[in-house]
PDB file of C-alpha atoms in Angstrom:
ATOM      1  CA  UNK A 104     -17.097 133.271 -23.055  1.00 47.00           C
ATOM      2  CA  UNK A 105     -14.355 131.418 -22.223  1.00 47.00           C
ATOM      3  CA  UNK A 106     -12.670 129.756 -24.680  1.00 44.00           C
ATOM      4  CA  UNK A 107      -9.441 128.739 -23.568  1.00 47.00           C
ATOM      5  CA  UNK A 108     -11.321 125.946 -21.427  1.00 49.00           C
ATOM      6  CA  UNK A 109     -14.133 125.114 -24.556  1.00 49.00           C
ATOM      7  CA  UNK A 110     -11.160 124.152 -26.862  1.00 53.00           C
ATOM      8  CA  UNK A 111      -9.477 121.907 -23.294  1.00 45.00           C
ATOM      9  CA  UNK A 112     -12.280 120.195 -22.952  1.00 52.00           C
ATOM     10  CA  UNK A 113     -12.863 119.342 -26.599  1.00 51.00           C
ATOM     11  CA  UNK A 114      -8.986 118.430 -27.085  1.00 51.00           C
ATOM     12  CA  UNK A 115      -9.140 116.311 -23.984  1.00 46.00           C
ATOM     13  CA  UNK A 116     -13.088 114.686 -25.825  1.00 49.00           C
ATOM     14  CA  UNK A 117     -11.068 114.027 -28.502  1.00 45.00           C
ATOM     15  CA  UNK A 118      -7.906 112.380 -26.559  1.00 44.00           C
ATOM     16  CA  UNK A 119     -10.577 110.156 -25.326  1.00 46.00           C
ATOM     17  CA  UNK A 120     -12.462 109.046 -28.319  1.00 47.00           C
ATOM     18  CA  UNK A 121      -8.974 108.371 -29.820  1.00 44.00           C
ATOM     19  CA  UNK A 122      -8.079 105.865 -27.611  1.00 44.00           C
ATOM     20  CA  UNK A 123     -11.319 104.096 -27.341  1.00 48.00           C
ATOM     21  CA  UNK A 124     -11.239 103.951 -30.713  1.00 43.00           C
ATOM     22  CA  UNK A 125      -7.679 102.565 -30.688  1.00 47.00           C
ATOM     23  CA  UNK A 126      -8.532 100.284 -27.399  1.00 46.00           C
ATOM     24  CA  UNK A 127     -12.009  98.410 -30.012  1.00 46.00           C
ATOM     25  CA  UNK A 128      -9.374  98.126 -32.523  1.00 47.00           C
ATOM     26  CA  UNK A 129      -6.238  96.160 -31.359  1.00 49.00           C
ATOM     27  CA  UNK A 130      -9.282  94.023 -29.396  1.00 49.00           C
ATOM     28  CA  UNK A 131      -8.720  90.229 -30.580  1.00 54.00           C
ATOM     29  CA  UNK A 132     -10.867  88.723 -32.441  1.00 55.00           C
ATOM     30  CA  UNK A 133     -13.485  86.391 -31.796  1.00 55.00           C
ATOM     31  CA  UNK A 134     -11.872  82.663 -31.258  1.00 57.00           C
ATOM     32  CA  UNK A 135     -14.236  80.165 -33.758  1.00 58.00           C
ATOM     33  CA  UNK A 136     -14.406  76.913 -32.197  1.00 59.00           C
ATOM     34  CA  UNK A 137     -13.655  74.512 -35.082  1.00 56.00           C
ATOM     35  CA  UNK A 138     -15.758  71.995 -36.235  1.00 56.00           C
ATOM     36  CA  UNK A 139     -15.660  68.127 -35.707  1.00 56.00           C
ATOM     37  CA  UNK A 140     -14.648  66.790 -38.794  1.00 63.00           C
ATOM     38  CA  UNK A 141     -15.363  62.540 -38.797  1.00 61.00           C
ATOM     39  CA  UNK A 142     -12.501  60.739 -39.323  1.00 62.00           C
ATOM     40  CA  UNK A 143     -13.354  58.131 -42.957  1.00 69.00           C
ATOM     41  CA  UNK A 144     -13.757  54.567 -41.601  1.00 66.00           C
ATOM     42  CA  UNK A 145     -11.420  52.503 -43.419  1.00 65.00           C
ATOM     43  CA  UNK A 146     -12.784  49.210 -44.512  1.00 63.00           C
ATOM     44  CA  UNK A 147     -10.000  46.641 -43.541  1.00 68.00           C
ATOM     45  CA  UNK A 148      -9.732  43.789 -46.215  1.00 71.00           C
ATOM     46  CA  UNK A 149     -10.462  39.983 -45.468  1.00 75.00           C
ATOM     47  CA  UNK A 150      -7.082  37.859 -45.214  1.00 84.00           C
ATOM     48  CA  UNK A 151      -7.222  35.925 -48.689  1.00 91.00           C
ATOM     49  CA  UNK A 152      -6.368  32.162 -48.139  1.00 96.00           C
ATOM     50  CA  UNK A 153      -3.504  30.521 -49.895  1.00 98.00           C
ATOM     51  CA  UNK A 154      -5.468  27.466 -51.815  1.00 98.00           C
ATOM     52  CA  UNK A 155      -3.407  24.804 -51.323  1.00 99.00           C
ATOM     53  CA  UNK A 156      -4.202  21.458 -53.467  1.00 99.00           C
ATOM     54  CA  UNK A 157      -2.617  18.173 -51.624  1.00 98.00           C
ATOM     55  CA  UNK A 158      -3.328  14.857 -54.259  1.00 98.00           C
ATOM     56  CA  UNK A 159      -2.887  12.021 -52.710  1.00 96.00           C
ATOM     57  CA  UNK A 160      -1.485   8.620 -54.128  1.00 92.00           C
ATOM     58  CA  UNK A 161      -3.900   5.613 -55.216  1.00 87.00           C
ATOM     59  CA  UNK A 162      -2.218   4.367 -58.279  1.00 84.00           C
ATOM     60  CA  UNK A 163      -4.753   4.174 -61.402  1.00 88.00           C
ATOM     61  CA  UNK A 164      -7.436   5.691 -58.968  1.00 92.00           C
ATOM     62  CA  UNK A 165      -5.266   8.913 -59.494  1.00 94.00           C
ATOM     63  CA  UNK A 166      -6.802   9.698 -62.168  1.00 96.00           C
ATOM     64  CA  UNK A 167      -9.508  11.153 -60.138  1.00 97.00           C
ATOM     65  CA  UNK A 168      -7.413  13.995 -59.710  1.00 98.00           C
ATOM     66  CA  UNK A 169      -8.561  15.120 -62.942  1.00 98.00           C
ATOM     67  CA  UNK A 170     -12.211  15.259 -62.178  1.00 98.00           C
ATOM     68  CA  UNK A 171     -11.299  16.987 -59.669  1.00 99.00           C
ATOM     69  CA  UNK A 172      -9.777  20.043 -60.802  1.00 99.00           C
ATOM     70  CA  UNK A 173     -12.212  20.490 -63.444  1.00 98.00           C
ATOM     71  CA  UNK A 174     -14.399  21.392 -61.161  1.00 98.00           C
ATOM     72  CA  UNK A 175     -12.465  23.295 -60.166  1.00 98.00           C
ATOM     73  CA  UNK A 176     -11.546  25.669 -62.154  1.00 98.00           C
ATOM     74  CA  UNK A 177     -15.240  25.067 -63.541  1.00 97.00           C
ATOM     75  CA  UNK A 178     -15.825  27.444 -60.518  1.00 97.00           C
ATOM     76  CA  UNK A 179     -13.310  29.522 -60.953  1.00 97.00           C
ATOM     77  CA  UNK A 180     -11.298  28.007 -57.979  1.00 98.00           C
ATOM     78  CA  UNK A 181      -7.790  28.318 -58.507  1.00 97.00           C
ATOM     79  CA  UNK A 182      -5.107  26.687 -56.252  1.00 98.00           C
ATOM     80  CA  UNK A 183      -2.040  28.859 -55.379  1.00 98.00           C
ATOM     81  CA  UNK A 184       0.016  25.587 -54.656  1.00 99.00           C
ATOM     82  CA  UNK A 185      -0.078  22.441 -55.543  1.00 99.00           C
ATOM     83  CA  UNK A 186       1.643  19.347 -53.670  1.00 99.00           C
ATOM     84  CA  UNK A 187       1.254  15.350 -54.617  1.00 98.00           C
ATOM     85  CA  UNK A 188       1.869  11.992 -53.481  1.00 97.00           C
ATOM     86  CA  UNK A 189       2.093   8.896 -56.010  1.00 95.00           C
ATOM     87  CA  UNK A 190      -0.042   9.118 -58.886  1.00 95.00           C
ATOM     88  CA  UNK A 191      -1.237  12.514 -56.786  1.00 97.00           C
ATOM     89  CA  UNK A 192       2.733  13.631 -57.781  1.00 98.00           C
ATOM     90  CA  UNK A 193       2.217  12.829 -61.564  1.00 98.00           C
ATOM     91  CA  UNK A 194      -1.567  14.608 -61.950  1.00 98.00           C
ATOM     92  CA  UNK A 195      -0.127  17.625 -59.654  1.00 99.00           C
ATOM     93  CA  UNK A 196       2.909  18.178 -61.668  1.00 99.00           C
ATOM     94  CA  UNK A 197       1.368  18.248 -64.951  1.00 98.00           C
ATOM     95  CA  UNK A 198      -1.510  20.707 -63.366  1.00 99.00           C
ATOM     96  CA  UNK A 199       1.528  23.057 -61.739  1.00 99.00           C
ATOM     97  CA  UNK A 200       2.875  22.990 -64.932  1.00 98.00           C
ATOM     98  CA  UNK A 201       0.599  24.922 -66.465  1.00 98.00           C
ATOM     99  CA  UNK A 202      -2.316  22.287 -67.772  1.00 98.00           C
ATOM    100  CA  UNK A 203      -5.682  23.492 -66.766  1.00 98.00           C
ATOM    101  CA  UNK A 204      -8.427  20.665 -66.436  1.00 98.00           C
ATOM    102  CA  UNK A 205      -9.682  19.614 -69.863  1.00 97.00           C
ATOM    103  CA  UNK A 206      -5.643  19.383 -71.165  1.00 98.00           C
ATOM    104  CA  UNK A 207      -4.934  15.987 -68.356  1.00 98.00           C
ATOM    105  CA  UNK A 208      -8.239  14.788 -69.923  1.00 97.00           C
ATOM    106  CA  UNK A 209      -6.359  14.917 -73.179  1.00 96.00           C
ATOM    107  CA  UNK A 210      -3.499  13.244 -71.429  1.00 95.00           C
ATOM    108  CA  UNK A 211      -5.848  10.821 -70.474  1.00 93.00           C
ATOM    109  CA  UNK A 212      -7.439   9.175 -72.874  1.00 88.00           C
ATOM    110  CA  UNK A 213      -5.099   7.504 -75.191  1.00 86.00           C
ATOM    111  CA  UNK A 214      -2.936   6.643 -72.414  1.00 82.00           C
ATOM    112  CA  UNK A 215      -1.592   3.144 -72.069  1.00 79.00           C
ATOM    113  CA  UNK A 216       0.126   1.382 -69.470  1.00 70.00           C
ATOM    114  CA  UNK A 217       2.516  -0.303 -71.412  1.00 64.00           C
ATOM    115  CA  UNK A 218       4.854   2.745 -72.820  1.00 72.00           C
ATOM    116  CA  UNK A 219       5.392   2.860 -68.539  1.00 69.00           C
ATOM    117  CA  UNK A 220       7.385  -0.408 -68.437  1.00 69.00           C
ATOM    118  CA  UNK A 221      10.635  -0.704 -68.285  1.00 65.00           C
ATOM    119  CA  UNK A 222      11.863  -3.975 -66.401  1.00 64.00           C
ATOM    120  CA  UNK A 223      14.588  -3.700 -64.084  1.00 65.00           C
ATOM    121  CA  UNK A 224      16.811  -5.431 -61.479  1.00 62.00           C
ATOM    122  CA  UNK A 225      14.213  -8.031 -59.964  1.00 64.00           C
ATOM    123  CA  UNK A 226      16.351  -7.719 -56.955  1.00 63.00           C
ATOM    124  CA  UNK A 227      15.452  -3.983 -56.556  1.00 67.00           C
ATOM    125  CA  UNK A 228      12.270  -2.957 -58.388  1.00 67.00           C
ATOM    126  CA  UNK A 229      10.639  -5.036 -62.023  1.00 72.00           C
ATOM    127  CA  UNK A 230      10.349  -1.159 -63.407  1.00 74.00           C
ATOM    128  CA  UNK A 231      13.305   1.244 -63.523  1.00 78.00           C
ATOM    129  CA  UNK A 232      10.963   4.174 -64.435  1.00 83.00           C
ATOM    130  CA  UNK A 233      12.713   6.168 -67.084  1.00 89.00           C
ATOM    131  CA  UNK A 234      10.100   6.511 -68.815  1.00 91.00           C
ATOM    132  CA  UNK A 235       7.793   7.823 -66.323  1.00 94.00           C
ATOM    133  CA  UNK A 236      10.460  10.319 -65.661  1.00 95.00           C
ATOM    134  CA  UNK A 237      11.022  11.299 -69.811  1.00 96.00           C
ATOM    135  CA  UNK A 238       7.423  11.480 -69.950  1.00 95.00           C
ATOM    136  CA  UNK A 239       6.538  13.625 -67.277  1.00 97.00           C
ATOM    137  CA  UNK A 240       9.855  15.854 -68.141  1.00 98.00           C
ATOM    138  CA  UNK A 241       7.753  15.431 -72.687  1.00 97.00           C
ATOM    139  CA  UNK A 242       5.026  16.696 -71.600  1.00 97.00           C
ATOM    140  CA  UNK A 243       6.934  20.023 -68.854  1.00 98.00           C
ATOM    141  CA  UNK A 244       8.547  20.895 -71.786  1.00 98.00           C
ATOM    142  CA  UNK A 245      11.236  19.826 -70.186  1.00 98.00           C
ATOM    143  CA  UNK A 246      10.970  22.477 -67.134  1.00 98.00           C
ATOM    144  CA  UNK A 247      12.309  22.418 -63.284  1.00 98.00           C
ATOM    145  CA  UNK A 248       9.803  22.315 -60.902  1.00 99.00           C
ATOM    146  CA  UNK A 249      10.584  26.199 -59.313  1.00 98.00           C
ATOM    147  CA  UNK A 250       9.471  27.066 -62.593  1.00 98.00           C
ATOM    148  CA  UNK A 251       6.042  26.224 -63.141  1.00 99.00           C
ATOM    149  CA  UNK A 252       3.754  28.355 -62.803  1.00 98.00           C
ATOM    150  CA  UNK A 253       2.072  27.758 -59.914  1.00 98.00           C
ATOM    151  CA  UNK A 254       3.986  25.707 -56.523  1.00 98.00           C
ATOM    152  CA  UNK A 255       4.660  22.523 -57.025  1.00 99.00           C
ATOM    153  CA  UNK A 256       6.252  19.944 -54.439  1.00 99.00           C
ATOM    154  CA  UNK A 257       5.956  16.121 -55.012  1.00 99.00           C
ATOM    155  CA  UNK A 258       6.367  13.974 -51.568  1.00 98.00           C
ATOM    156  CA  UNK A 259       8.647  11.230 -51.827  1.00 98.00           C
ATOM    157  CA  UNK A 260      10.378   8.854 -49.036  1.00 97.00           C
ATOM    158  CA  UNK A 261      13.728   8.810 -48.232  1.00 98.00           C
ATOM    159  CA  UNK A 262      14.114   5.560 -47.619  1.00 95.00           C
ATOM    160  CA  UNK A 263      17.375   5.780 -45.211  1.00 95.00           C
ATOM    161  CA  UNK A 264      15.497   7.846 -42.793  1.00 96.00           C
ATOM    162  CA  UNK A 265      12.148   7.398 -43.048  1.00 95.00           C
ATOM    163  CA  UNK A 266      11.253  10.114 -43.222  1.00 96.00           C
ATOM    164  CA  UNK A 267       8.519  12.686 -46.296  1.00 96.00           C
ATOM    165  CA  UNK A 268      10.913  14.581 -48.838  1.00 98.00           C
ATOM    166  CA  UNK A 269       8.727  17.058 -50.579  1.00 98.00           C
ATOM    167  CA  UNK A 270      10.887  17.686 -53.327  1.00 99.00           C
ATOM    168  CA  UNK A 271      10.307  21.977 -54.685  1.00 98.00           C
ATOM    169  CA  UNK A 272      13.210  22.253 -57.307  1.00 98.00           C
ATOM    170  CA  UNK A 273      15.631  20.372 -60.096  1.00 98.00           C
ATOM    171  CA  UNK A 274      13.652  17.237 -62.600  1.00 98.00           C
ATOM    172  CA  UNK A 275      10.284  17.029 -62.591  1.00 98.00           C
ATOM    173  CA  UNK A 276      10.276  13.593 -64.058  1.00 97.00           C
ATOM    174  CA  UNK A 277      12.906  12.696 -61.118  1.00 98.00           C
ATOM    175  CA  UNK A 278      11.111  13.910 -58.105  1.00 98.00           C
ATOM    176  CA  UNK A 279       7.617  12.452 -59.865  1.00 98.00           C
ATOM    177  CA  UNK A 280       9.145   9.234 -60.741  1.00 96.00           C
ATOM    178  CA  UNK A 281      10.940   9.107 -56.986  1.00 97.00           C
ATOM    179  CA  UNK A 282       7.072  10.246 -55.083  1.00 97.00           C
ATOM    180  CA  UNK A 283       5.821   7.379 -57.372  1.00 94.00           C
ATOM    181  CA  UNK A 284       8.359   4.648 -56.459  1.00 93.00           C
ATOM    182  CA  UNK A 285       6.418   1.841 -55.293  1.00 86.00           C
ATOM    183  CA  UNK A 286       8.194  -0.485 -53.567  1.00 84.00           C
ATOM    184  CA  UNK A 287       8.864  -4.200 -55.176  1.00 77.00           C
ATOM    185  CA  UNK A 288       7.343  -2.208 -58.208  1.00 81.00           C
ATOM    186  CA  UNK A 289      10.236   0.278 -59.649  1.00 87.00           C
ATOM    187  CA  UNK A 290      13.198   0.274 -58.054  1.00 89.00           C
ATOM    188  CA  UNK A 291      14.657   2.910 -55.781  1.00 92.00           C
ATOM    189  CA  UNK A 292      15.915   6.760 -56.847  1.00 94.00           C
ATOM    190  CA  UNK A 293      18.718   7.707 -55.939  1.00 94.00           C
ATOM    191  CA  UNK A 294      18.955  11.697 -55.774  1.00 96.00           C
ATOM    192  CA  UNK A 295      22.394  12.908 -54.198  1.00 94.00           C
ATOM    193  CA  UNK A 296      23.026   9.816 -52.621  1.00 95.00           C
ATOM    194  CA  UNK A 297      20.527   9.095 -51.149  1.00 96.00           C
ATOM    195  CA  UNK A 298      17.560   6.768 -52.042  1.00 96.00           C
ATOM    196  CA  UNK A 299      14.065   7.362 -52.231  1.00 97.00           C
ATOM    197  CA  UNK A 300      10.669   5.488 -52.172  1.00 96.00           C
ATOM    198  CA  UNK A 301       7.061   6.027 -52.727  1.00 94.00           C
ATOM    199  CA  UNK A 302       5.528   8.912 -50.685  1.00 95.00           C
ATOM    200  CA  UNK A 303       2.408   7.331 -49.609  1.00 91.00           C
ATOM    201  CA  UNK A 304       4.952   5.021 -46.918  1.00 90.00           C
ATOM    202  CA  UNK A 305       4.992   8.417 -45.209  1.00 93.00           C
ATOM    203  CA  UNK A 306       2.509  10.941 -46.640  1.00 94.00           C
ATOM    204  CA  UNK A 307      -0.431   9.909 -48.492  1.00 92.00           C
ATOM    205  CA  UNK A 308      -2.236  12.199 -48.404  1.00 95.00           C
ATOM    206  CA  UNK A 309      -0.065  15.038 -47.587  1.00 96.00           C
ATOM    207  CA  UNK A 310      -2.432  17.936 -45.490  1.00 97.00           C
ATOM    208  CA  UNK A 311       0.375  19.313 -42.823  1.00 96.00           C
ATOM    209  CA  UNK A 312       3.111  19.199 -46.214  1.00 98.00           C
ATOM    210  CA  UNK A 313       0.938  21.577 -47.929  1.00 98.00           C
ATOM    211  CA  UNK A 314       0.168  23.818 -45.055  1.00 98.00           C
ATOM    212  CA  UNK A 315       4.283  23.966 -44.933  1.00 98.00           C
ATOM    213  CA  UNK A 316       4.414  24.778 -48.127  1.00 98.00           C
ATOM    214  CA  UNK A 317       2.621  28.161 -47.122  1.00 98.00           C
ATOM    215  CA  UNK A 318      -0.601  27.164 -48.030  1.00 98.00           C
ATOM    216  CA  UNK A 319      -3.452  29.099 -45.629  1.00 98.00           C
ATOM    217  CA  UNK A 320      -6.410  26.853 -46.526  1.00 98.00           C
ATOM    218  CA  UNK A 321      -5.979  22.822 -48.087  1.00 98.00           C
ATOM    219  CA  UNK A 322      -8.163  20.769 -50.862  1.00 99.00           C
ATOM    220  CA  UNK A 323      -7.294  17.499 -50.062  1.00 98.00           C
ATOM    221  CA  UNK A 324      -8.111  14.742 -52.685  1.00 98.00           C
ATOM    222  CA  UNK A 325      -7.763  11.525 -50.907  1.00 95.00           C
ATOM    223  CA  UNK A 326      -8.149   7.891 -53.754  1.00 92.00           C
ATOM    224  CA  UNK A 327      -6.574   5.470 -51.339  1.00 83.00           C
ATOM    225  CA  UNK A 328      -7.843   1.943 -50.554  1.00 70.00           C
ATOM    226  CA  UNK A 329      -8.136   0.988 -47.092  1.00 67.00           C
ATOM    227  CA  UNK A 330      -6.638  -3.052 -46.958  1.00 64.00           C
ATOM    228  CA  UNK A 331      -8.436  -4.753 -49.177  1.00 63.00           C
ATOM    229  CA  UNK A 332      -9.483  -8.732 -48.358  1.00 63.00           C
ATOM    230  CA  UNK A 333      -9.188 -10.350 -51.565  1.00 62.00           C
ATOM    231  CA  UNK A 334      -6.853 -12.562 -52.418  1.00 68.00           C
ATOM    232  CA  UNK A 335      -3.337 -10.356 -52.956  1.00 71.00           C
ATOM    233  CA  UNK A 336      -1.587 -13.076 -56.114  1.00 70.00           C
ATOM    234  CA  UNK A 337       1.308 -10.933 -57.090  1.00 71.00           C
ATOM    235  CA  UNK A 338       4.400  -8.566 -55.926  1.00 68.00           C
ATOM    236  CA  UNK A 339       2.721  -5.823 -57.130  1.00 66.00           C
ATOM    237  CA  UNK A 340      -1.035  -6.644 -55.169  1.00 70.00           C
ATOM    238  CA  UNK A 341       2.030  -7.427 -52.259  1.00 75.00           C
ATOM    239  CA  UNK A 342       2.934  -4.037 -52.541  1.00 67.00           C
ATOM    240  CA  UNK A 343       0.300  -1.751 -52.527  1.00 67.00           C
ATOM    241  CA  UNK A 344      -1.648  -3.969 -49.542  1.00 73.00           C
ATOM    242  CA  UNK A 345       1.548  -2.884 -47.858  1.00 72.00           C
ATOM    243  CA  UNK A 346       0.921   0.866 -49.149  1.00 66.00           C
ATOM    244  CA  UNK A 347      -2.772   0.995 -48.222  1.00 71.00           C
ATOM    245  CA  UNK A 348      -2.041  -1.056 -44.330  1.00 76.00           C
ATOM    246  CA  UNK A 349       0.616   1.230 -43.194  1.00 71.00           C
ATOM    247  CA  UNK A 350      -1.090   4.293 -44.600  1.00 71.00           C
ATOM    248  CA  UNK A 351      -4.755   4.307 -43.136  1.00 75.00           C
ATOM    249  CA  UNK A 352      -3.056   5.667 -39.698  1.00 69.00           C
ATOM    250  CA  UNK A 353      -1.552   8.240 -41.503  1.00 78.00           C
ATOM    251  CA  UNK A 354      -4.351   9.322 -43.617  1.00 76.00           C
ATOM    252  CA  UNK A 355      -6.240   9.217 -40.319  1.00 77.00           C
ATOM    253  CA  UNK A 356      -4.154  11.631 -39.053  1.00 78.00           C
ATOM    254  CA  UNK A 357      -3.347  13.081 -41.545  1.00 84.00           C
ATOM    255  CA  UNK A 358      -6.653  14.030 -42.910  1.00 81.00           C
ATOM    256  CA  UNK A 359      -8.985  15.893 -39.940  1.00 86.00           C
ATOM    257  CA  UNK A 360      -6.409  19.155 -40.933  1.00 92.00           C
ATOM    258  CA  UNK A 361      -7.620  19.917 -44.561  1.00 96.00           C
ATOM    259  CA  UNK A 362     -10.183  23.154 -44.850  1.00 97.00           C
ATOM    260  CA  UNK A 363     -12.432  20.642 -47.608  1.00 98.00           C
ATOM    261  CA  UNK A 364     -11.951  16.836 -48.179  1.00 96.00           C
ATOM    262  CA  UNK A 365     -12.703  15.772 -50.979  1.00 97.00           C
ATOM    263  CA  UNK A 366     -13.380  11.427 -51.856  1.00 95.00           C
ATOM    264  CA  UNK A 367     -14.061  10.373 -54.958  1.00 96.00           C
ATOM    265  CA  UNK A 368     -16.177   7.108 -54.617  1.00 93.00           C
ATOM    266  CA  UNK A 369     -14.130   4.608 -57.035  1.00 88.00           C
ATOM    267  CA  UNK A 370     -14.409   1.811 -55.238  1.00 83.00           C
ATOM    268  CA  UNK A 371     -15.153  -0.478 -58.666  1.00 83.00           C
ATOM    269  CA  UNK A 372     -11.350   0.427 -59.274  1.00 82.00           C
ATOM    270  CA  UNK A 373      -8.316  -1.398 -58.734  1.00 75.00           C
ATOM    271  CA  UNK A 374      -5.049   0.325 -58.051  1.00 69.00           C
ATOM    272  CA  UNK A 375      -4.431  -0.945 -61.561  1.00 73.00           C
ATOM    273  CA  UNK A 376      -7.251  -0.837 -63.549  1.00 74.00           C
ATOM    274  CA  UNK A 377      -6.212   2.253 -65.930  1.00 81.00           C
ATOM    275  CA  UNK A 378      -8.975   0.389 -68.483  1.00 85.00           C
ATOM    276  CA  UNK A 379     -11.088   2.480 -66.414  1.00 89.00           C
ATOM    277  CA  UNK A 380      -9.800   6.039 -66.497  1.00 92.00           C
ATOM    278  CA  UNK A 381     -12.687   7.816 -67.609  1.00 94.00           C
ATOM    279  CA  UNK A 382     -14.682   6.636 -64.667  1.00 94.00           C
ATOM    280  CA  UNK A 383     -12.160   7.132 -62.588  1.00 95.00           C
ATOM    281  CA  UNK A 384     -11.909  11.853 -63.798  1.00 96.00           C
ATOM    282  CA  UNK A 385     -16.160  11.338 -63.612  1.00 96.00           C
ATOM    283  CA  UNK A 386     -15.842   9.975 -60.718  1.00 97.00           C
ATOM    284  CA  UNK A 387     -13.459  13.024 -59.504  1.00 98.00           C
ATOM    285  CA  UNK A 388     -15.920  15.444 -60.853  1.00 98.00           C
ATOM    286  CA  UNK A 389     -19.075  13.431 -59.200  1.00 98.00           C
ATOM    287  CA  UNK A 390     -17.156  14.067 -55.250  1.00 98.00           C
ATOM    288  CA  UNK A 391     -15.830  17.491 -56.102  1.00 98.00           C
ATOM    289  CA  UNK A 392     -19.086  18.981 -57.025  1.00 98.00           C
ATOM    290  CA  UNK A 393     -21.117  17.351 -54.455  1.00 98.00           C
ATOM    291  CA  UNK A 394     -18.685  19.384 -51.910  1.00 98.00           C
ATOM    292  CA  UNK A 395     -18.239  22.677 -54.274  1.00 98.00           C
ATOM    293  CA  UNK A 396     -20.717  24.889 -51.838  1.00 98.00           C
ATOM    294  CA  UNK A 397     -19.268  23.584 -48.494  1.00 98.00           C
ATOM    295  CA  UNK A 398     -15.499  25.144 -50.371  1.00 98.00           C
ATOM    296  CA  UNK A 399     -17.414  28.079 -51.507  1.00 97.00           C
ATOM    297  CA  UNK A 400     -18.912  29.416 -47.303  1.00 97.00           C
ATOM    298  CA  UNK A 401     -15.570  28.160 -45.843  1.00 96.00           C
ATOM    299  CA  UNK A 402     -13.383  30.128 -48.443  1.00 96.00           C
ATOM    300  CA  UNK A 403     -16.515  32.993 -48.054  1.00 94.00           C
ATOM    301  CA  UNK A 404     -15.742  32.933 -44.492  1.00 92.00           C
ATOM    302  CA  UNK A 405     -11.913  32.596 -44.408  1.00 89.00           C
ATOM    303  CA  UNK A 406     -11.315  36.100 -42.713  1.00 70.00           C
ATOM    304  CA  UNK A 407     -13.578  34.479 -39.852  1.00 67.00           C
ATOM    305  CA  UNK A 408     -10.937  32.666 -38.792  1.00 55.00           C
ATOM    306  CA  UNK A 409      -7.917  34.829 -38.688  1.00 52.00           C
TER     307      UNK A 409
END
């Protein structure tokens, strides 16, 4: 037997096996394709409306604003900002200062119109208005407007330029007095060298100014009178009729811009009918109740229109 050939053959066979195993061990591992995992779907939150409450002017009929506020609070609808003209600025300032609708009603119960009568110079206006400014400042604990819990604006008319001006800072009593100074009834209010009178001359229901303040959804309350056909017997009647005539045309332009318009039925109340303030409050509450479902529906759909 040829052991040499056998040994050589064995070696070659062993080397072949070694190389074969070596090749197997160095082969790249099989690649497992990655699993496809869907990215989580994140729902886009609906934009939250910035609710503005625009309270119109109307003298004694302004008590209806209290009823509207009560109805809104009962349904958990809380405005982010408040803007008011004339009587609307009176109620609006007290509400924005932190008073609830029920607290406003409590203030209205003992109301005595004679506490606001402070006679002035007849050639400038029958009343000075200092009593009204003092009442506002006392009731809001002498805080300036920018210290209120809610953003607030009082709309007045610049007597020189004829433009509406919104007071958003400073002395609350002075701002409300300027907004409420019905020509002939009150003297014009001087602020930093400018003269101001009732905001109803230029913005009787301040819807567009509410949007300018930052509201994205406006609830407007219109308590105005249409021009009367009856007798006009006093200087106050003349002033109120003048405001009604001018305001009617402006309201036709302003009101369609509101998301919700609340119009209390207070046609039986006069502009100086302070004795029937309880009826005005009830009518405001009733009118807001009639619009409540539509208001809720519009708020629920707010994000869809953006």
